[in-house]
Short mmCIF file of C-alpha atoms in Angstrom, two decimals:
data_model
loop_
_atom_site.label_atom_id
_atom_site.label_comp_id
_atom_site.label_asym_id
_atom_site.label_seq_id
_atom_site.Cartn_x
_atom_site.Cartn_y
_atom_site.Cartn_z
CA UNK X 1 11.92 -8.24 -5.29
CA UNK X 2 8.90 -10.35 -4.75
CA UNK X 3 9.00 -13.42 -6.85
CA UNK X 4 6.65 -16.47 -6.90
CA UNK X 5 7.17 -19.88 -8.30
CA UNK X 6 4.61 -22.50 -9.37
CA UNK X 7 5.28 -26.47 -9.63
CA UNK X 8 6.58 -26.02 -12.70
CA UNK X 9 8.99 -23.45 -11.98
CA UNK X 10 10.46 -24.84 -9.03
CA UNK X 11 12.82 -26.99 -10.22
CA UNK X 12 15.15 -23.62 -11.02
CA UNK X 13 14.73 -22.14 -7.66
CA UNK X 14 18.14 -22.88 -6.98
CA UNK X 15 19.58 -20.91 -10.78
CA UNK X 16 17.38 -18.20 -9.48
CA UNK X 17 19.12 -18.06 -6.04
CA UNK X 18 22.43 -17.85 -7.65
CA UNK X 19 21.59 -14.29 -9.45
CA UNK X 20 20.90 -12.77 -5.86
CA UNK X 21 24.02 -13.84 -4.43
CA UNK X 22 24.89 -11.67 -1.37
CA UNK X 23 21.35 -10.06 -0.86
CA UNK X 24 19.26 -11.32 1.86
CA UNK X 25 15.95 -12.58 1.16
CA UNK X 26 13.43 -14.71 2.98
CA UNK X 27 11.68 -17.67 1.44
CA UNK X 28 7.89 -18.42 2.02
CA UNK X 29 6.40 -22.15 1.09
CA UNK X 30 2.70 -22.78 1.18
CA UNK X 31 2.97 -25.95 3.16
CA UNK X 32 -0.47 -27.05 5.21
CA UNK X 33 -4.12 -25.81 5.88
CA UNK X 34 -5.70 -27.45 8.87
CA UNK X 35 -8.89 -26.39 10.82
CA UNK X 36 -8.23 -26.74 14.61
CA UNK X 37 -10.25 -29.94 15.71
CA UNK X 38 -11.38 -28.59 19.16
CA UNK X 39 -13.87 -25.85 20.22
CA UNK X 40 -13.09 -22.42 20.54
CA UNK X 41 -14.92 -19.84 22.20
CA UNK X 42 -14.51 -15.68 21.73
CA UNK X 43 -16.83 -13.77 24.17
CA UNK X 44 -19.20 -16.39 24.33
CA UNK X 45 -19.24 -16.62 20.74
CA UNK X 46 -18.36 -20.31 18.42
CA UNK X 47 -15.24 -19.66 16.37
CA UNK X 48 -14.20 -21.88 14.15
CA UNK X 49 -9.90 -21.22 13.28
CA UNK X 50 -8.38 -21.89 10.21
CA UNK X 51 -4.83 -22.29 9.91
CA UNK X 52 -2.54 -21.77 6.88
CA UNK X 53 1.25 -22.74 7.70
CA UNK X 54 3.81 -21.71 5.85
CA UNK X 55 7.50 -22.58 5.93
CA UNK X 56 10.00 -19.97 6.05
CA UNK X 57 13.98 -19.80 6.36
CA UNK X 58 16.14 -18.31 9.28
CA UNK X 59 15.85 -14.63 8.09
CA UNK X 60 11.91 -15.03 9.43
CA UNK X 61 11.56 -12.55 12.60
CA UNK X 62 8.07 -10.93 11.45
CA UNK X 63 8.84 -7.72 9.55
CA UNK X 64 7.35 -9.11 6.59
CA UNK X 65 4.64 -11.86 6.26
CA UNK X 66 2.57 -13.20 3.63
CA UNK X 67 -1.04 -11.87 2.58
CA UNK X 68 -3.27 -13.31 -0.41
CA UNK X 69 -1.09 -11.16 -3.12
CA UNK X 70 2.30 -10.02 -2.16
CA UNK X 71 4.27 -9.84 1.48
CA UNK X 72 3.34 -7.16 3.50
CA UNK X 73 4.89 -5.30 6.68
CA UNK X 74 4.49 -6.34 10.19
CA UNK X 75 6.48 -6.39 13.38
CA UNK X 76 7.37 -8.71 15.90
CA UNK X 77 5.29 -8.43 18.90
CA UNK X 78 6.67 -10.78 21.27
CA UNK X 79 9.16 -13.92 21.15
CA UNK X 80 11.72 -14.04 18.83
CA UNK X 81 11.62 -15.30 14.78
CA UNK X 82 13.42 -18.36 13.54
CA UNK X 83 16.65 -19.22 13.74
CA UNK X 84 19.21 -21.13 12.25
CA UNK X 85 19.27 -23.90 14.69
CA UNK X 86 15.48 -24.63 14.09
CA UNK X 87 16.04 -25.05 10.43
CA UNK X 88 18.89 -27.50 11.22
CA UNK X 89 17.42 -29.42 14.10
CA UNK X 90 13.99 -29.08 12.84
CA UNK X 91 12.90 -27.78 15.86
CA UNK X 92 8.82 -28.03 15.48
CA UNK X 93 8.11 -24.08 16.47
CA UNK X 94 5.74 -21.69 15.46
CA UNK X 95 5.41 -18.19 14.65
CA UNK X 96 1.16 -17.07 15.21
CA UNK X 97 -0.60 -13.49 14.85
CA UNK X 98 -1.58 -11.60 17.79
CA UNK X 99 -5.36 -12.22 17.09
CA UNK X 100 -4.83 -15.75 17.43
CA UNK X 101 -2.60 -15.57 20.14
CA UNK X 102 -5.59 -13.31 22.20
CA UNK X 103 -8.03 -16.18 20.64
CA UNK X 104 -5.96 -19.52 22.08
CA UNK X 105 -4.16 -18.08 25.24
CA UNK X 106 -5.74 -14.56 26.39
CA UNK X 107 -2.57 -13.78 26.94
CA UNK X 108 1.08 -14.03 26.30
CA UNK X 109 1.17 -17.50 24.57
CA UNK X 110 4.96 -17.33 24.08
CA UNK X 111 6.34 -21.27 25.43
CA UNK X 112 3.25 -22.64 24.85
CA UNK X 113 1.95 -25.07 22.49
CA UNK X 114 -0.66 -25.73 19.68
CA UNK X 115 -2.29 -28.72 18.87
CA UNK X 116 -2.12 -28.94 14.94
CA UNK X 117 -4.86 -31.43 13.81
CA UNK X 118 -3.79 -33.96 10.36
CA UNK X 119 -6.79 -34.80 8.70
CA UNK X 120 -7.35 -38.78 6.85
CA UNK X 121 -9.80 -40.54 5.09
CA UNK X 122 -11.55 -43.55 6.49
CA UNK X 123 -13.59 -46.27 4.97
CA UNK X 124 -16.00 -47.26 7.55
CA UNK X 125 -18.47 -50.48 6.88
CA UNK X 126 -21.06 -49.29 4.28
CA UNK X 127 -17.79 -48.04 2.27
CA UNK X 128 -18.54 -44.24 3.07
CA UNK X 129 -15.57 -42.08 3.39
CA UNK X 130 -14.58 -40.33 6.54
CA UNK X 131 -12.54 -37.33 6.87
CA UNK X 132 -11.38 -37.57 10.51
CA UNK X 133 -8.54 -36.46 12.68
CA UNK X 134 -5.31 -38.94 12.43
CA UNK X 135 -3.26 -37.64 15.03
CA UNK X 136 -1.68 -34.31 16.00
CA UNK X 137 1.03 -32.38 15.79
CA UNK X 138 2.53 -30.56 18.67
CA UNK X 139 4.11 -26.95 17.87
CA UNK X 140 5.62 -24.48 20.47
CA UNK X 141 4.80 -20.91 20.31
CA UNK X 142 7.95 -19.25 19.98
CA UNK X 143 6.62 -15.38 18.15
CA UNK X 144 4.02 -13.43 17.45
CA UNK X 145 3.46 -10.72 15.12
CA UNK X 146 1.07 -8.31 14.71
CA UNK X 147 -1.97 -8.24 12.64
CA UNK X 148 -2.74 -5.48 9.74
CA UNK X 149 -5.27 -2.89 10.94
CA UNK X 150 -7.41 -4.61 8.49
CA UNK X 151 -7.35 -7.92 10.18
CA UNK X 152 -8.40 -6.32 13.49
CA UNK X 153 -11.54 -4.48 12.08
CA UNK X 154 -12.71 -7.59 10.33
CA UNK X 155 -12.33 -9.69 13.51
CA UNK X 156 -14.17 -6.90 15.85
CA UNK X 157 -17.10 -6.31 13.03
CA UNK X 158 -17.43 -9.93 13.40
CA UNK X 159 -17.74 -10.34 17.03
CA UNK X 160 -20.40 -7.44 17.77
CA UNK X 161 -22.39 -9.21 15.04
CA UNK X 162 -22.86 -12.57 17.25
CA UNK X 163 -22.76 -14.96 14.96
CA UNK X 164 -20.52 -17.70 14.41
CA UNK X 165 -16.82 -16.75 13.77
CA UNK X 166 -14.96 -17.43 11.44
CA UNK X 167 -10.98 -16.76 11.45
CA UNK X 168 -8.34 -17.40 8.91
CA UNK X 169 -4.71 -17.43 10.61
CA UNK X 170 -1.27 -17.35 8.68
CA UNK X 171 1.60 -19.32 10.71
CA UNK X 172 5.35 -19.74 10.11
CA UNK X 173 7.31 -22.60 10.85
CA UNK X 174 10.69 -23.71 9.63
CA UNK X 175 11.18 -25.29 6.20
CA UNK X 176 13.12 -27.80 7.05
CA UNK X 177 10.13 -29.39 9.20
CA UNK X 178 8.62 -31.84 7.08
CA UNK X 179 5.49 -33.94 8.96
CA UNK X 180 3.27 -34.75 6.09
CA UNK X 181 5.28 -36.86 4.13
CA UNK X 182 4.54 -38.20 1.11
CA UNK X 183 0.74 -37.49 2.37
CA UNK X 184 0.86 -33.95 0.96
CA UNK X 185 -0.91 -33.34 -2.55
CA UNK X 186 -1.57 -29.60 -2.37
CA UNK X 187 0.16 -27.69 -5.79
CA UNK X 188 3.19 -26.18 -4.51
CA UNK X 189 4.37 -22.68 -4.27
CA UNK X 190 7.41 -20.84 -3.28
CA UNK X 191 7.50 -17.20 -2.66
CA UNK X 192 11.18 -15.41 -2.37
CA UNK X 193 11.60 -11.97 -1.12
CA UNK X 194 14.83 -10.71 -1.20
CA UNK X 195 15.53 -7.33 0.07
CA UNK X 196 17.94 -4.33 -0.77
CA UNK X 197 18.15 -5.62 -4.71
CA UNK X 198 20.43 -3.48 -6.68
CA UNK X 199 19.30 -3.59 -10.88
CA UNK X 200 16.16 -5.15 -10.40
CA UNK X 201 15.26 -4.69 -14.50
CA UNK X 202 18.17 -6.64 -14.77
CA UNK X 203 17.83 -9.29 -12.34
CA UNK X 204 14.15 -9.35 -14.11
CA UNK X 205 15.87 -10.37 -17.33
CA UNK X 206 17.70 -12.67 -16.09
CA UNK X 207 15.21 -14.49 -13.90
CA UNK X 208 13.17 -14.66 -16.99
CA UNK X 209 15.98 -16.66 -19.72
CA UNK X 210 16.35 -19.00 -16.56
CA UNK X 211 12.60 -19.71 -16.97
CA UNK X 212 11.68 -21.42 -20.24
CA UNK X 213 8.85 -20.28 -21.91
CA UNK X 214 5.92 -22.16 -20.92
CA UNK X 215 7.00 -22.37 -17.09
CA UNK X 216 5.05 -19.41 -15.47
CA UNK X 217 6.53 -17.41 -12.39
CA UNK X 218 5.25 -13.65 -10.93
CA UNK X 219 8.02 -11.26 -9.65
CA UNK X 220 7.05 -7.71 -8.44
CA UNK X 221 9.20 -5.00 -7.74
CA UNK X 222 9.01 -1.42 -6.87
CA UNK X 223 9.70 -0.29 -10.62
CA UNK X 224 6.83 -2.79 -11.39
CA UNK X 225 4.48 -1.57 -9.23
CA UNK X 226 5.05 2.38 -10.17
CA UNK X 227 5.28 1.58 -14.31
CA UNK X 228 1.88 -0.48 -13.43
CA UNK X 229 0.11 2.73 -11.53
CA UNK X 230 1.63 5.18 -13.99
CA UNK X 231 -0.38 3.34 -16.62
CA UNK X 232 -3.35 2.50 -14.77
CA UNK X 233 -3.76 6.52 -13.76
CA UNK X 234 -2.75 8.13 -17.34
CA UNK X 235 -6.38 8.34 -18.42
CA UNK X 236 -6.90 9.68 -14.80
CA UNK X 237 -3.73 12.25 -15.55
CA UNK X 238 -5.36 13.28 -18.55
CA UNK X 239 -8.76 14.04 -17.15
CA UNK X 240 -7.68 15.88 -14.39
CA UNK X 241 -5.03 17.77 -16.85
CA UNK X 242 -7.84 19.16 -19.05
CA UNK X 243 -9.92 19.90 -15.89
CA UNK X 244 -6.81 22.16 -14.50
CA UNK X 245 -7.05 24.21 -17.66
CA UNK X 246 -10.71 24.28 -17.54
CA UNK X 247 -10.37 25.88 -13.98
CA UNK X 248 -7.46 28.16 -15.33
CA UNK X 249 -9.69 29.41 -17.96
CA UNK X 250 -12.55 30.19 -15.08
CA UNK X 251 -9.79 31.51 -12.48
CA UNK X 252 -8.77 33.74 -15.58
CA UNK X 253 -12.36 35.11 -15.84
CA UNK X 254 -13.22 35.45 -12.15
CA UNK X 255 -9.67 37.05 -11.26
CA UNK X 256 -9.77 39.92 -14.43
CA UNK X 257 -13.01 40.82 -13.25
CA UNK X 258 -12.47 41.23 -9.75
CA UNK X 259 -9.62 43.39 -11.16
CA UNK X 260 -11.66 45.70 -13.38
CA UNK X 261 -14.14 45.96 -10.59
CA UNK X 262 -10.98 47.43 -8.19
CA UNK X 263 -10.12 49.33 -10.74
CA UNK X 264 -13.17 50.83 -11.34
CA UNK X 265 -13.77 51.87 -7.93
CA UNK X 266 -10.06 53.51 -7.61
CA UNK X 267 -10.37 54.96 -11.23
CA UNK X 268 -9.73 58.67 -9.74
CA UNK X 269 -6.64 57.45 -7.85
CA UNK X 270 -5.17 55.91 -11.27
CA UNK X 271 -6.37 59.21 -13.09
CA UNK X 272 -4.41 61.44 -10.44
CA UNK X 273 -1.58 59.01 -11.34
CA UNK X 274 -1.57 59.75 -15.02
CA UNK X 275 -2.29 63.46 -14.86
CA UNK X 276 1.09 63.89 -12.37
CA UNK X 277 2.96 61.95 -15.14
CA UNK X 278 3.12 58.15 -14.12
CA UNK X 279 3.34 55.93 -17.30
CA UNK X 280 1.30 53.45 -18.36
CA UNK X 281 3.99 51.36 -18.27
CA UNK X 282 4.44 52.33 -14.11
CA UNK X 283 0.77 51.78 -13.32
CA UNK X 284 0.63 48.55 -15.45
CA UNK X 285 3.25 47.14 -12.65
CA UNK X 286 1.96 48.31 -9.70
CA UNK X 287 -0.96 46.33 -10.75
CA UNK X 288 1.07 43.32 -11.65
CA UNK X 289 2.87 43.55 -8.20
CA UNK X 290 -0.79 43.96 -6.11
CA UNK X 291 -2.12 40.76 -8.41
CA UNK X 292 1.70 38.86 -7.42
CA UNK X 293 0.79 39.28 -3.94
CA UNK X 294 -2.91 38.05 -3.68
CA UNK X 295 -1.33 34.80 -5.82
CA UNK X 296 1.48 34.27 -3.59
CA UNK X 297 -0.84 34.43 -0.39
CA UNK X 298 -3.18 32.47 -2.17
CA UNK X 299 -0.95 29.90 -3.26
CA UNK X 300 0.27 28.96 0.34
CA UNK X 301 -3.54 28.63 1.36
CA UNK X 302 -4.14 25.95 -1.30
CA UNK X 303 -0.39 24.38 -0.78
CA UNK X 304 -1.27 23.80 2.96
CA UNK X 305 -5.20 22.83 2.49
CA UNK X 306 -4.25 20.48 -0.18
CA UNK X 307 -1.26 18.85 2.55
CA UNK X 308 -3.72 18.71 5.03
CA UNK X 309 -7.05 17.16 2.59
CA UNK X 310 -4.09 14.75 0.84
CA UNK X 311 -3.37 13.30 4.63
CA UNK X 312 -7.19 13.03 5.64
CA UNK X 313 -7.63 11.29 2.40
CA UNK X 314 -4.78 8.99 3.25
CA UNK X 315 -6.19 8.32 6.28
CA UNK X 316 -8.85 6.98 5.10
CA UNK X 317 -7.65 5.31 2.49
CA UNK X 318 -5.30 3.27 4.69
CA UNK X 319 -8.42 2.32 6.87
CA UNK X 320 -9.98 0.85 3.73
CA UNK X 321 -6.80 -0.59 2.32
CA UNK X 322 -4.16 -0.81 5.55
CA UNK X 323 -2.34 -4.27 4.22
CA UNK X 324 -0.73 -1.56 1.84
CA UNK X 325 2.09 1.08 2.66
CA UNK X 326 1.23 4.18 1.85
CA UNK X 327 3.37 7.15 2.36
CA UNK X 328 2.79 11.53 1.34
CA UNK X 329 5.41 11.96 -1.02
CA UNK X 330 5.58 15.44 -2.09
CA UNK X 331 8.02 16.56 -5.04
CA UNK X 332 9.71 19.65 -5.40
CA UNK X 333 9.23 19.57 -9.14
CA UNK X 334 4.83 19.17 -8.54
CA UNK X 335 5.30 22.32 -5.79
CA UNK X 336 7.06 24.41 -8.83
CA UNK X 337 4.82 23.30 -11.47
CA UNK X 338 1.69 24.86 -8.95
CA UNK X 339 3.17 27.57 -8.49
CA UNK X 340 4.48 28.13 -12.21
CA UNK X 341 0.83 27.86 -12.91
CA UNK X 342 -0.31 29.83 -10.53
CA UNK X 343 2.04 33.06 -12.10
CA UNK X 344 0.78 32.32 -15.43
CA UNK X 345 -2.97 32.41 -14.35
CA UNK X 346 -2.03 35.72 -12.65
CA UNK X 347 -0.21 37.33 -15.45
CA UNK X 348 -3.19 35.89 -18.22
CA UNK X 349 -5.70 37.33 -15.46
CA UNK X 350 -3.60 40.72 -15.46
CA UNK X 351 -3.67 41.21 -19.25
CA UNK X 352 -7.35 42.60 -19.57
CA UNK X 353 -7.39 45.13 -16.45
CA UNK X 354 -4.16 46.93 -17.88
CA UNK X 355 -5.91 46.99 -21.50
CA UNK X 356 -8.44 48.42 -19.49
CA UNK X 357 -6.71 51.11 -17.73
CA UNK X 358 -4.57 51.48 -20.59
CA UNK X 359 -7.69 52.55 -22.66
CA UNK X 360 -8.47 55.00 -20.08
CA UNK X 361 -7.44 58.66 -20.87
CA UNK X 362 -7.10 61.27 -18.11
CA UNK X 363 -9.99 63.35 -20.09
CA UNK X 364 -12.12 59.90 -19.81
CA UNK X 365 -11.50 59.23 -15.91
CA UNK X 366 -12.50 62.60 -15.07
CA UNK X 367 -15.70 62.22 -17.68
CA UNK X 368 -16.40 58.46 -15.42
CA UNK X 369 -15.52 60.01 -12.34
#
């Protein structure tokens, strides 16, 4: 469960905590943005860095970091996350990306430390304000996780352009390190993620009679997320359901022809039949059976062309979109439905090539023939 709290709502972060007792979860706090006072250089090229610290808790290692909406997955590169002992003795460490890790030390920048600028005003004689750097802060480098594929095309497109570059970096240190003081008058926000949640609908409800009306607060779960797309894709399901029976209705057509035109050119093999005493009945199966076959060897061709055009497709859509999982997740139940279909189409298809034959007296095949 993903859930956010405004200024408002913060004051029952700790009610909140007590409904998830015994699940882990990691805690996110916007803290400080800062713009790193001295010049920067990427293949000749100006960059000017951005960062955005956040303070985390002990169960920080990487796996999952902040992006704009919602946490997203990630990995530890290098280094190690943070630990219990930071949070206690405040230890002033830092978690960075790889890009700006490549950006600041070219190389492994694990043990080494960044100079975190703290912006004040200053009145200066002709009573113009000044925003200057105060002093620094001095943070050692302890991990570094890796950036989404998206962050890496971004930061390359920029760089063959030539132009000045601009790069937004997301840092973690520990929460307990505190070293604005009473300075800081950016809005608050926390952000709690806590992880193998049992119930969620009902941890939902709950959450929600801690929070009085009025006091606003975002929580996201899986269930959320799927009741959300079901909704936002019904008039999608719909379309697409009336454009499966419109190309029922055409494989219908195409398939009874094809099947009167066989038939047509085999008549005198179906006439022998009838004249040596097959039934109606006999022949009206054999071509049932012959139609069976061409759908059941047609129905792995699409099954395995629509696997393979579903994982190109998902390809590219995690180029476009790679800050979100996404996964093939075939069901048994949509495989059985296809192929359900697929037997009804046939047996639809078979109806007016039997009435056909059916129609056909020996006297009447020999008279075509």
């Amino acid at each position: 469960m993903d859930i956010k709290l405004n200024e408002n709502g913060l004051k029952y972060k700790e009610d909140i905590k007590t409904i998830f007792k015994g699940d882990g979860y990691i805690s996110f706090r916007s803290y400080y943005n800062t713009t790193l006072a001295y010049p920067v250089t990427v293949k000749s090229i100006n960059t000017n860095i951005t960062l955005y610290l956040y303070q985390t808790n002990q169960n920080f290692n990487g796996q999952m970091i902040t992006s704009q909406e919602h946490v997203i997955m990630s990995e530890l590169l290098s280094g190690r996350g943070i630990t219990a002992d930071d949070i206690d003795y405040q230890n002033k460490v830092i978690i960075i990306d790889s890009i700006l890790n490549k950006i600041l030390f070219q190389e492994n920048g694990i043990g080494k430390s960044i100079r975190i600028p703290i912006y004040g005003s200053q009145t200066n004689e002709n009573n113009n304000t000044e925003i200057s750097v105060s002093r620094y802060e001095i943070f050692k480098v302890i991990g570094i996780y890796k950036n989404t594929r998206q962050d890496y095309i971004n930061f390359n497109r920029q760089i063959k352009e030539g132009q000045t570059l601009y790069y937004n970096a997301r840092c973690y240190i520990p929460e307990s390190v505190d070293f604005l003081g009473d300075s800081k008058t950016e809005q608050e926000q926390m952000e709690f993620v806590y992880l193998g949640v049992s119930d969620t609908v009902g941890k939902f409800d709950r959450i929600k009679s801690i929070c009085p009306s009025g006091v606003e607060f975002d929580c996201y779960t899986y269930e959320s997320f799927h009741n959300q797309m079901i909704q936002e894709l019904s008039g999608i399901k719909k379309t697409l359901n009336y454009i499966t029976l419109l190309i029922m209705g055409i494989a219908v057509i195409l398939i009874a022809q094809t099947m009167i035109f066989s038939i047509k050119e085999n008549i005198s093999d179906y006439g022998i039949k009838k004249a040596i005493g097959a039934s109606s009945c006999k022949i009206s199966m054999e071509l049932i059976s012959e139609m069976l076959l061409y759908t059941l060897t047609a129905f792995i061709i699409s099954i395995v062309l629509s696997l393979v055009a579903a994982l190109i497709a998902l390809k590219v859509i995690s180029l476009q979109n790679p800050d979100i999982g996404y996964s093939l997740i075939l069901k048994e139940q949509t495989v059985l439905l296809s192929f359900v279909l697929a037997i009804e189409t046939c047996l639809i298809a078979s109806i007016f090539p039997i009435l056909y034959l059916d129609n056909r007296s020996v006297v009447d095949i020999i008279k075509f023939e």
